[in-house]
Coordinates of C-alpha atoms and ligand atoms in Angstrom, one line a residue:
M173 CA 29.4 41.9 42.9
I174 CA 26.3 43.2 41.0
I175 CA 26.6 44.0 37.3
L176 CA 23.7 45.6 35.4
G177 CA 23.9 45.3 31.6
I178 CA 21.7 47.7 29.6
N179 CA 21.1 47.8 25.9
A180 CA 19.6 51.3 25.5
Y181 CA 18.9 53.8 22.7
H182 CA 18.8 51.0 20.2
A183 CA 16.2 48.6 19.0
N184 CA 15.6 45.6 21.2
A185 CA 16.3 47.5 24.4
S186 CA 16.9 45.2 27.3
A187 CA 18.4 44.8 30.7
A188 CA 20.2 41.9 32.5
I189 CA 21.7 41.5 35.9
V190 CA 24.6 39.3 37.0
A191 CA 25.3 38.7 40.7
D192 CA 28.5 37.0 41.7
G193 CA 29.0 35.6 38.2
R194 CA 25.5 34.2 37.8
L195 CA 22.7 35.6 35.6
L196 CA 19.6 36.4 37.8
A197 CA 17.3 38.1 35.2
A198 CA 17.2 39.3 31.7
V199 CA 14.2 40.8 29.8
E200 CA 13.5 42.9 26.7
E201 CA 11.7 46.2 27.3
E202 CA 9.1 45.3 24.7
R203 CA 7.7 42.5 26.9
L204 CA 7.0 45.1 29.6
N205 CA 6.1 48.3 27.7
R206 CA 4.2 46.3 24.9
V207 CA 6.0 48.2 22.1
K208 CA 7.5 45.7 19.6
Y209 CA 11.3 46.0 19.4
A210 CA 11.1 49.0 21.8
A211 CA 14.2 51.2 21.9
G212 CA 15.0 54.0 24.3
L213 CA 16.0 53.5 27.9
P214 CA 14.6 50.2 29.2
A215 CA 13.6 51.5 32.5
R216 CA 11.0 48.8 33.2
A217 CA 13.4 46.1 32.4
I218 CA 16.1 47.6 34.6
Q219 CA 13.6 47.9 37.5
Y220 CA 12.6 44.2 37.1
C221 CA 16.3 43.2 37.1
L222 CA 17.0 45.2 40.2
D223 CA 14.0 43.7 41.9
Q224 CA 15.2 40.2 41.1
A225 CA 18.6 41.0 42.6
G226 CA 17.0 42.7 45.6
V227 CA 19.0 45.8 45.1
K228 CA 18.4 49.5 44.3
L229 CA 20.1 51.2 41.4
A230 CA 22.4 53.0 43.8
E231 CA 23.7 49.7 45.1
V232 CA 24.9 48.3 41.7
D233 CA 28.7 47.9 41.4
H234 CA 29.1 48.0 37.6
I235 CA 26.9 49.2 34.8
A236 CA 27.8 47.7 31.4
I237 CA 26.8 49.5 28.2
P238 CA 27.3 47.7 24.9
R239 CA 28.5 50.7 22.9
D240 CA 31.9 52.4 22.7
P241 CA 32.1 55.8 21.0
R242 CA 35.8 55.5 20.8
A243 CA 35.8 52.2 18.9
R244 CA 37.0 52.7 15.3
L245 CA 37.0 56.5 15.7
A246 CA 39.1 57.1 12.6
T247 CA 36.7 55.1 10.4
K248 CA 33.7 56.9 11.9
L249 CA 35.3 60.3 11.3
R250 CA 36.2 59.4 7.7
F251 CA 32.6 58.4 6.9
A252 CA 31.2 61.4 8.9
M253 CA 32.9 63.7 6.4
R254 CA 31.2 61.9 3.5
M255 CA 27.8 61.5 5.2
P256 CA 27.1 64.5 7.4
R257 CA 23.4 63.8 7.9
F258 CA 24.0 60.2 9.0
A259 CA 26.9 61.3 11.2
F260 CA 24.7 63.9 12.8
E261 CA 22.1 61.3 13.7
R262 CA 24.7 58.9 15.1
A263 CA 26.2 61.7 17.1
R264 CA 22.8 62.3 18.6
V265 CA 22.6 58.7 19.6
M266 CA 26.1 58.9 21.1
A267 CA 25.2 62.0 23.0
R268 CA 22.4 59.9 24.6
F269 CA 25.0 57.4 25.8
A270 CA 27.1 60.1 27.3
G271 CA 24.1 61.2 29.3
I272 CA 23.0 57.8 30.5
R273 CA 23.8 58.4 34.1
E274 CA 21.5 61.4 34.1
D275 CA 18.8 59.5 32.2
L276 CA 19.0 56.7 34.7
A277 CA 18.9 59.0 37.7
S278 CA 15.9 60.8 36.2
A279 CA 14.0 57.6 35.4
F280 CA 14.6 56.2 38.9
E281 CA 14.2 59.6 40.6
I282 CA 17.5 59.7 42.4
A283 CA 20.4 62.1 42.3
P284 CA 23.0 61.3 39.5
Q285 CA 25.8 61.3 42.0
S286 CA 24.1 58.6 44.1
I287 CA 24.8 56.1 41.3
R288 CA 28.1 54.8 42.6
A289 CA 28.5 52.1 39.9
K290 CA 31.4 52.2 37.5
F291 CA 30.2 52.7 33.9
N292 CA 31.9 50.3 31.5
R293 CA 31.6 50.8 27.7
I294 CA 31.9 47.5 25.9
E295 CA 32.3 47.6 22.1
H296 CA 29.1 46.4 20.4
H297 CA 30.5 43.2 18.8
T298 CA 32.6 42.4 21.8
A299 CA 29.4 42.4 23.8
H300 CA 27.8 40.1 21.1
L301 CA 30.7 37.7 21.3
A302 CA 30.5 37.8 25.1
S303 CA 26.8 37.1 25.1
A304 CA 27.4 33.8 23.3
Y305 CA 30.7 32.5 24.7
F306 CA 30.6 33.5 28.4
V307 CA 27.2 31.8 28.9
S308 CA 28.0 28.8 26.7
P309 CA 28.8 25.3 28.1
Y310 CA 32.3 25.4 26.5
E311 CA 35.6 25.8 28.3
R312 CA 37.0 27.0 24.9
A313 CA 35.5 27.9 21.6
A314 CA 35.6 29.9 18.4
V315 CA 33.1 32.8 18.6
L316 CA 31.5 34.6 15.7
S317 CA 29.3 37.7 15.7
A318 CA 27.5 38.9 12.5
D319 CA 24.7 41.4 12.2
G320 CA 23.8 44.8 10.6
L321 CA 26.0 47.4 12.1
G322 CA 27.2 48.3 15.6
D323 CA 30.1 50.6 16.5
F324 CA 30.8 50.8 12.8
A325 CA 31.5 47.0 12.5
S326 CA 29.2 44.3 11.1
S327 CA 31.1 41.2 12.1
M328 CA 33.8 40.1 14.5
W329 CA 35.4 36.8 15.5
A330 CA 37.4 35.6 18.5
V331 CA 38.7 32.6 20.3
G332 CA 37.5 32.1 23.9
E333 CA 39.5 30.2 26.5
G334 CA 38.3 30.1 30.1
P335 CA 37.3 33.6 31.3
Q336 CA 39.0 35.4 28.4
M337 CA 38.3 36.0 24.7
R338 CA 40.9 37.1 22.2
I339 CA 39.5 39.1 19.2
L340 CA 41.0 37.8 16.0
G341 CA 39.4 39.9 13.3
E342 CA 36.5 42.0 12.1
I343 CA 34.6 43.4 9.1
T344 CA 33.8 47.1 9.2
F345 CA 31.2 49.3 7.7
P346 CA 29.9 49.3 4.9
H347 CA 30.3 45.5 4.4
S348 CA 27.6 43.8 6.3
L349 CA 25.7 40.5 6.1
G350 CA 22.9 42.0 8.2
M351 CA 22.5 45.0 5.9
Y352 CA 22.6 42.7 2.9
Y353 CA 19.7 40.6 4.3
T354 CA 17.7 43.6 5.4
A355 CA 18.1 45.4 2.1
L356 CA 16.9 42.4 0.1
T357 CA 14.1 41.9 2.6
Q358 CA 12.9 45.4 1.8
Y359 CA 13.3 44.9 -1.9
L360 CA 11.0 41.9 -1.6
G361 CA 8.3 44.1 0.0
F362 CA 8.8 43.5 3.7
W363 CA 9.6 46.8 5.3
K364 CA 8.8 46.3 9.0
F365 CA 11.7 46.2 11.4
G366 CA 12.5 42.6 12.1
D367 CA 10.9 41.1 8.9
E368 CA 14.0 39.2 7.8
Y369 CA 12.8 35.9 9.2
K370 CA 9.8 36.1 6.9
V371 CA 12.0 36.0 3.9
M372 CA 14.0 33.1 5.4
G373 CA 10.7 31.2 5.4
L374 CA 9.9 32.3 1.9
A375 CA 13.3 31.0 0.6
A376 CA 12.1 27.4 0.9
Y377 CA 9.5 27.9 -1.9
G378 CA 12.0 28.9 -4.5
Q379 CA 15.1 27.8 -6.4
P380 CA 18.3 29.9 -6.3
E381 CA 18.1 30.8 -10.0
F382 CA 19.6 34.3 -9.4
L383 CA 22.6 33.0 -7.5
E384 CA 25.1 34.3 -10.0
E385 CA 23.8 37.8 -9.6
F386 CA 23.6 37.5 -5.8
R387 CA 27.3 36.5 -5.8
R388 CA 27.9 40.0 -7.1
I389 CA 25.8 41.4 -4.3
V390 CA 27.7 39.6 -1.6
R391 CA 30.7 37.3 -1.8
A392 CA 33.5 35.8 0.2
D393 CA 36.8 37.4 -1.0
G394 CA 39.3 35.4 1.0
P395 CA 39.5 33.5 4.3
L396 CA 37.5 35.3 6.9
S397 CA 36.5 38.1 4.6
F398 CA 33.5 39.1 2.6
R399 CA 32.5 42.1 0.5
L400 CA 29.2 43.7 -0.6
G401 CA 28.8 44.9 -4.2
L402 CA 28.3 48.4 -3.0
E403 CA 26.6 49.6 -6.1
Y404 CA 23.6 47.6 -5.1
F405 CA 23.2 49.5 -1.8
T406 CA 22.8 53.1 -0.6
H407 CA 24.1 52.9 3.0
Q408 CA 27.7 53.4 2.1
N409 CA 26.8 56.9 0.7
Q410 CA 23.8 57.9 2.7
G411 CA 24.2 55.9 5.9
A412 CA 21.4 53.8 7.3
E413 CA 18.4 55.9 8.2
M414 CA 17.2 54.7 11.5
S415 CA 14.5 56.0 13.8
W416 CA 14.6 54.6 17.3
R417 CA 14.9 57.5 19.6
D418 CA 12.5 56.5 22.3
A419 CA 10.8 53.5 23.8
S420 CA 7.3 54.4 22.6
Q421 CA 7.6 53.4 19.0
T422 CA 8.7 50.4 17.0
P423 CA 11.9 51.3 15.2
V424 CA 11.9 52.2 11.5
L425 CA 14.7 51.6 9.0
G426 CA 15.0 53.5 5.8
R427 CA 15.6 52.1 2.3
L428 CA 19.0 50.3 1.9
F429 CA 19.0 49.1 -1.7
S430 CA 19.9 51.2 -4.8
T431 CA 18.2 51.7 -8.1
Y432 CA 21.0 49.7 -9.6
L433 CA 19.8 46.7 -7.7
E434 CA 16.3 47.2 -9.2
K435 CA 17.8 47.6 -12.6
R436 CA 19.6 44.2 -12.2
L437 CA 16.9 42.2 -10.4
G438 CA 13.7 43.9 -11.7
P439 CA 11.1 46.0 -10.1
T440 CA 10.7 46.2 -6.3
R441 CA 7.8 44.2 -5.0
K442 CA 5.3 46.5 -3.3
A443 CA 4.1 45.3 0.1
E444 CA 0.5 44.7 -1.1
E445 CA 1.5 42.8 -4.3
P446 CA 1.1 39.1 -4.5
L447 CA 4.2 36.9 -4.0
E448 CA 5.1 35.2 -7.2
Q449 CA 7.6 32.4 -8.1
R450 CA 10.1 35.0 -9.0
H451 CA 10.0 36.4 -5.5
H452 CA 10.4 32.9 -4.1
N453 CA 13.4 32.4 -6.3
L454 CA 14.9 35.7 -5.3
A455 CA 14.5 34.8 -1.6
A456 CA 16.1 31.4 -2.2
S457 CA 19.0 33.0 -4.1
M458 CA 19.6 35.5 -1.3
Q459 CA 19.6 32.8 1.3
A460 CA 22.0 30.6 -0.9
A461 CA 24.5 33.5 -1.3
L462 CA 24.4 34.2 2.4
E463 CA 25.1 30.5 3.2
E464 CA 28.0 30.4 0.8
V465 CA 29.6 33.3 2.5
L466 CA 28.9 31.9 6.0
A467 CA 30.2 28.4 5.0
A468 CA 33.5 29.9 3.9
H469 CA 33.6 31.9 7.2
W470 CA 32.9 28.9 9.4
A471 CA 35.5 26.8 7.6
A472 CA 38.2 29.5 7.8
L473 CA 37.4 30.2 11.5
A474 CA 37.7 26.5 12.3
K475 CA 41.0 26.3 10.5
K476 CA 42.4 29.4 12.1
T477 CA 41.4 28.5 15.7
G478 CA 41.6 24.7 15.6
E479 CA 38.5 24.7 17.9
K480 CA 35.7 22.1 17.7
S481 CA 33.1 24.3 19.4
L482 CA 31.5 27.4 17.9
C483 CA 29.4 30.1 19.6
L484 CA 27.3 32.4 17.4
A485 CA 25.8 35.8 18.1
G486 CA 24.3 38.8 16.2
G487 CA 21.2 38.9 14.2
V488 CA 22.6 36.6 11.5
A489 CA 22.8 33.9 14.2
F490 CA 19.0 33.7 14.0
N491 CA 19.3 32.3 10.5
C492 CA 18.4 28.8 11.5
L493 CA 18.5 27.5 7.9
A494 CA 22.2 28.5 7.7
N495 CA 22.9 27.3 11.3
G496 CA 21.6 23.8 10.5
K497 CA 24.3 23.5 7.8
I498 CA 27.3 24.4 10.0
F499 CA 28.1 20.7 10.7
D500 CA 28.1 19.9 7.0
H501 CA 30.4 22.8 6.0
S502 CA 32.9 23.0 8.8
P503 CA 34.7 20.7 11.3
F504 CA 32.8 22.3 14.2
E505 CA 31.2 19.6 16.3
R506 CA 29.2 21.7 18.7
V507 CA 27.4 25.0 18.2
Y508 CA 25.8 27.2 20.9
V509 CA 23.5 30.1 20.1
Q510 CA 22.2 32.1 23.0
P511 CA 18.4 32.6 22.8
A512 CA 18.6 36.4 22.5
A513 CA 21.4 36.3 19.8
G514 CA 20.4 39.7 18.4
D515 CA 20.8 43.1 20.0
A516 CA 18.7 42.3 23.0
G517 CA 21.4 39.9 24.1
L518 CA 23.9 42.8 24.3
S519 CA 22.8 43.5 27.9
V520 CA 23.8 40.0 28.9
G521 CA 27.0 40.1 26.8
A522 CA 28.1 43.5 28.2
A523 CA 27.5 42.4 31.8
F524 CA 29.5 39.1 31.3
A525 CA 32.3 41.0 29.5
V526 CA 32.7 43.1 32.6
E527 CA 32.6 40.0 34.9
H528 CA 35.3 38.1 32.9
Q529 CA 37.2 40.3 30.5
I530 CA 37.5 43.3 32.7
L531 CA 37.3 41.9 36.3
G532 CA 39.0 38.6 35.4
R533 CA 36.6 36.6 37.5
P534 CA 36.2 32.9 36.8
R535 CA 33.2 31.5 34.8
E536 CA 30.5 29.9 36.8
F537 CA 27.3 30.1 34.7
V538 CA 25.8 28.3 31.7
M539 CA 22.6 29.5 30.1
E540 CA 20.7 26.2 29.7
H541 CA 17.2 27.6 29.4
A542 CA 15.5 30.9 28.4
G543 CA 13.4 31.6 31.4
W544 CA 14.9 34.8 32.7
G545 CA 12.0 37.2 32.7
P546 CA 9.0 37.8 35.0
E547 CA 6.9 35.1 36.5
F548 CA 3.6 35.2 38.3
S549 CA 2.4 33.3 41.4
Q550 CA -0.7 31.2 41.5
Q551 CA -2.3 33.9 43.6
Q552 CA -1.4 36.6 41.0
I553 CA -2.9 34.5 38.3
R554 CA -6.0 33.8 40.3
A555 CA -6.4 37.6 40.9
A556 CA -6.0 38.4 37.2
I557 CA -8.6 35.8 36.3
A558 CA -11.0 37.1 38.9
G559 CA -10.4 40.7 37.7
S560 CA -11.2 39.9 34.1
S561 CA -14.0 37.3 34.7
N562 CA -17.5 38.0 33.7
G563 CA -18.7 34.5 34.1
D564 CA -17.9 33.5 30.5
M565 CA -15.1 31.1 31.3
Q566 CA -15.1 27.6 32.8
L567 CA -12.2 27.6 35.3
T568 CA -10.6 24.5 36.7
E569 CA -7.7 24.3 39.2
L570 CA -5.6 21.1 39.0
D571 CA -2.4 19.7 40.5
E572 CA 0.6 19.5 38.2
D573 CA 0.1 15.9 37.0
S574 CA -3.6 16.4 36.3
L575 CA -2.8 19.7 34.5
V576 CA -0.3 18.0 32.3
Q577 CA -2.6 15.1 31.5
A578 CA -5.6 17.4 30.8
T579 CA -3.4 19.7 28.5
A580 CA -2.1 16.7 26.6
R581 CA -5.6 15.5 26.0
H582 CA -6.7 18.9 24.7
I583 CA -3.7 19.0 22.3
A584 CA -4.3 15.4 21.1
A585 CA -8.0 16.3 20.5
G586 CA -7.0 19.1 18.1
K587 CA -7.6 22.1 20.4
I588 CA -5.5 25.2 20.3
V589 CA -4.0 25.7 23.8
G590 CA -2.4 28.8 25.3
W591 CA 0.4 27.6 27.7
F592 CA 1.5 30.2 30.2
Q593 CA 4.0 28.8 32.7
G594 CA 7.0 30.2 34.7
R595 CA 9.3 32.9 33.7
V596 CA 9.0 34.8 30.4
E597 CA 11.4 33.7 27.7
W598 CA 14.6 35.7 27.0
G599 CA 14.8 36.3 23.2
P600 CA 12.3 36.4 20.4
R601 CA 11.1 32.7 20.5
A602 CA 8.4 31.2 22.7
L603 CA 10.0 28.1 24.2
G604 CA 7.3 26.6 26.4
Q605 CA 6.7 29.4 28.9
R606 CA 4.5 31.7 26.8
S607 CA 3.5 29.4 23.9
I608 CA 0.5 28.5 21.9
L609 CA 0.5 24.7 21.4
A610 CA -1.3 22.5 18.9
D611 CA -1.3 19.0 17.5
P612 CA 1.6 18.7 14.9
R613 CA 0.0 15.6 13.3
R614 CA -2.8 17.6 11.7
A615 CA -1.7 19.1 8.4
E616 CA -4.5 21.6 8.4
M617 CA -3.4 23.0 11.8
K618 CA -1.2 25.6 10.2
D619 CA -4.1 27.2 8.4
V620 CA -6.4 26.8 11.4
L621 CA -3.9 28.6 13.6
N622 CA -3.5 31.4 11.1
Q623 CA -7.2 31.9 10.6
R624 CA -8.1 31.7 14.3
I625 CA -5.2 33.3 16.1
K626 CA -2.0 34.4 14.4
H627 CA -3.2 36.1 11.2
R628 CA 0.2 36.0 9.6
E629 CA 1.5 35.3 6.1
I630 CA 0.6 31.8 5.0
F631 CA 4.1 31.0 3.8
R632 CA 5.7 31.2 7.2
P633 CA 6.3 27.9 8.9
F634 CA 5.3 27.0 12.4
A635 CA 7.9 25.2 14.6
P636 CA 7.9 22.0 16.6
S637 CA 9.0 21.3 20.2
I638 CA 10.2 17.7 20.7
I639 CA 11.7 15.9 23.7
E640 CA 15.4 15.5 23.3
E641 CA 15.2 11.7 23.5
A642 CA 13.1 11.5 20.3
V643 CA 15.1 13.8 18.1
P644 CA 17.1 11.1 16.3
E645 CA 13.9 9.3 15.4
Y646 CA 12.3 12.4 13.7
F647 CA 15.3 14.4 12.4
E648 CA 18.4 13.7 10.4
R649 CA 20.5 15.6 12.9
S650 CA 20.2 15.3 16.7
D651 CA 22.5 18.2 17.9
P652 CA 20.6 20.2 20.6
S653 CA 18.6 23.1 19.5
P654 CA 17.1 24.3 22.8
F655 CA 16.4 27.8 21.6
M656 CA 14.9 27.1 18.1
T657 CA 18.0 28.4 16.3
F658 CA 18.6 25.5 14.0
A659 CA 16.5 24.0 11.2
Y660 CA 17.1 20.3 10.5
S661 CA 15.6 18.0 7.9
V662 CA 12.7 16.0 9.1
R663 CA 13.3 12.3 8.3
P664 CA 11.3 11.6 5.1
E665 CA 9.3 8.9 6.8
K666 CA 8.3 11.3 9.6
R667 CA 7.2 14.2 7.4
G668 CA 3.7 12.8 7.1
V669 CA 3.7 12.2 10.9
I670 CA 4.3 15.8 11.8
P671 CA 3.1 17.7 8.7
A672 CA 2.0 20.9 10.5
P673 CA 5.4 22.1 11.5
T674 CA 7.3 20.6 8.6
H675 CA 8.2 23.3 6.1
V676 CA 7.8 22.9 2.4
D677 CA 11.5 22.0 2.0
G678 CA 11.2 19.2 4.5
T679 CA 13.0 21.1 7.3
A680 CA 11.7 22.3 10.7
R681 CA 13.1 24.9 13.0
L682 CA 13.0 22.7 16.0
Q683 CA 13.2 23.2 19.8
T684 CA 14.8 20.2 21.5
V685 CA 13.4 20.0 25.1
N686 CA 15.7 18.8 27.8
R687 CA 14.1 17.2 30.8
G688 CA 16.4 18.9 33.3
A689 CA 16.4 22.4 31.7
N690 CA 12.6 22.6 31.2
P691 CA 11.0 19.9 33.3
L692 CA 7.3 20.9 33.1
Y693 CA 7.3 21.4 29.3
W694 CA 9.2 18.1 28.9
K695 CA 6.6 16.4 31.0
L696 CA 3.8 17.8 28.8
L697 CA 5.5 16.6 25.6
R698 CA 6.0 13.2 27.2
A699 CA 2.3 13.0 28.1
V700 CA 1.4 14.0 24.5
G701 CA 3.7 11.3 23.3
D702 CA 2.1 8.7 25.6
L703 CA -1.4 9.7 24.2
T704 CA -0.5 9.9 20.5
G705 CA 2.8 8.1 20.0
V706 CA 4.3 11.4 18.9
P707 CA 6.2 13.4 21.6
V708 CA 6.0 16.6 19.6
V709 CA 3.9 19.7 19.7
L710 CA 3.5 22.6 17.3
N711 CA 4.8 25.6 19.3
T712 CA 4.2 29.2 18.3
S713 CA 4.5 32.4 20.4
F714 CA 1.6 33.4 22.7
N715 CA 0.6 36.7 20.9
D716 CA -1.4 38.1 18.1
N717 CA 0.6 40.9 16.3
E718 CA 2.0 42.2 19.5
P719 CA 5.0 41.4 21.7
I720 CA 4.8 38.0 23.3
V721 CA 2.5 38.1 26.3
C722 CA 4.2 38.6 29.7
R723 CA 1.5 39.2 32.4
P724 CA -1.6 37.0 33.0
E725 CA -3.8 39.9 32.0
E726 CA -2.2 40.0 28.5
A727 CA -2.6 36.3 28.2
L728 CA -6.3 36.5 29.1
D729 CA -6.8 39.4 26.7
C730 CA -5.2 37.5 23.8
F731 CA -7.3 34.4 24.8
R732 CA -10.5 36.3 24.6
R733 CA -9.7 38.2 21.5
T734 CA -8.7 35.2 19.5
Q735 CA -10.3 31.8 18.9
M736 CA -8.0 29.9 21.2
D737 CA -9.8 27.0 22.7
V738 CA -8.1 26.5 26.1
L739 CA -5.8 28.6 28.3
V740 CA -3.6 26.8 30.7
M741 CA -2.1 29.3 33.1
G742 CA -0.2 28.2 36.2
N743 CA -2.4 25.4 37.6
F744 CA -5.6 26.8 36.1
T745 CA -7.3 25.7 32.9
L746 CA -9.8 28.1 31.3
E747 CA -12.3 27.3 28.5
K748 CA -14.8 29.6 26.9
K749 CA -18.3 28.5 28.0
A750 CA -19.8 29.7 24.7
A751 CA -17.4 27.5 22.7
L752 CA -18.1 24.5 25.0
A753 CA -21.8 25.0 24.7
A754 CA -21.8 25.5 20.9
G755 CA -19.5 22.5 20.4
A756 CA -17.4 24.9 18.4
M757 CA -14.6 22.5 18.2
S758 CA -16.6 19.7 16.6
A759 CA -17.8 22.2 13.9
E760 CA -14.2 22.3 12.7
G761 CA -13.8 18.6 13.0
F762 CA -11.3 18.7 15.8
A763 CA -13.3 17.2 18.7
E764 CA -12.3 13.7 17.8
P765 CA -8.9 12.2 18.4
L766 CA -6.9 11.3 15.4
K767 CA -7.0 7.6 14.5
Ligands
LIG1671 FE1 24.2 44.1 16.9

């Protein structure tokens, strides 16, 4: 039984393939076509998934699409009469879905009738819920999806038991936590698609002095219910202007906040204007109001279901600050967030919804790691290096133990290391397969990384990876966070030990590394710990204002273009001869081990 899940004609286009109940592959189109948040039909991702399953498109049994035009039809029609322009645009998108068989046939150069798969339409939030619960380690759980808008709903909750989920409730358009966060992100001067996490980082610098006003913008208005103050927004009258018609462009979202919001909160910050304390306080207030609503929601969901385990999905599930507080605000004892909690994850969710909800097959799979994308053999890596070499690199091939030891020594010596190993991560976080690693003990490392490689806003924190065994020693909570979806407080006595990835509020968005799930990365962290006494690395994504690198060629290109010191790719280490000769590292004071 082969099920192909496709998130198409929507930002974060992706594909996933499930064979006999087990996930074989999942990847976002952006990793392959190199367009950030790419929309359109994810033809490259689909091809990769088919290759991993060893099948052709014509041999797939089910195709799962996380969109259902019939869902909430009456609500859609009611708003369509009020917002004809928005309705027209949504109708265009829906028309694309209706023609997906033809689009697939055209992309794969086969006759439409040769695709014998049954097409299954899974409602957007049902697919989100499925993406979390069906791959979670729990036999039963409460499940919550919250994001911007999908199939005219913004949030849905359910209880899962074995291979079935029972939907318990939903919040429909125009009330949306995702829209709330995006609108305020725009107001604070961040207009790029996907900028919300920047504002989450900014919140730590402020105090929630505008919380009363924000409680008018969003508030819980009963158990499992929240409302937006609609006068602060425009989408309820004008719709949300979205541009993501094809895969060649990063999506663009139009303005979502009203002039009334500006009247109440003051002038909109222009993107080029400096960030002031007022902006920090606005970000902190926005985060605090969101957390109040979520806390009420978690508590009510726990009460309604009586469950001790919670699975989260939707873009709001990336709010690691809020997620880190679930245990304090609800009786939930375990929380699972799938690494691609946002819309990319819909392909996995739709596929598993077909497997279990529709076909009734038993659950056999738990997503314990994020390595579901392409990988490259030592021969392919060797060929890529040979193809790009002009004699400017010092190349060394090592066995695994020596490679780990050499990499740990580089990190401990303050070098910035590109780490390219195994299968590309599923979801937006680098988790030890396509990562840039550095020494977390050096407070200045954050600025050095920004100057030399990442070129991003200085207020954004970097994250630590830590072996699971050491979490209680460094953090005030030790619940697993394998996919960097929780922020916990660093123990006060350890904040000076790992200053680089500790945020200004004393939290860190940690990745806990399990030896069984990610053995090579765990081994590296253990080796770093043996050398330095601190089994932690600073881990940031392997890219520079581009999608995370996928192929060896992209890693080599990023390595050359930036001032990264070492590239460890497969069993090879590469160093720039010019840097070695010039002793460039010592010029920045990083050649010596920390005392
Ligand atoms: Fe969504």
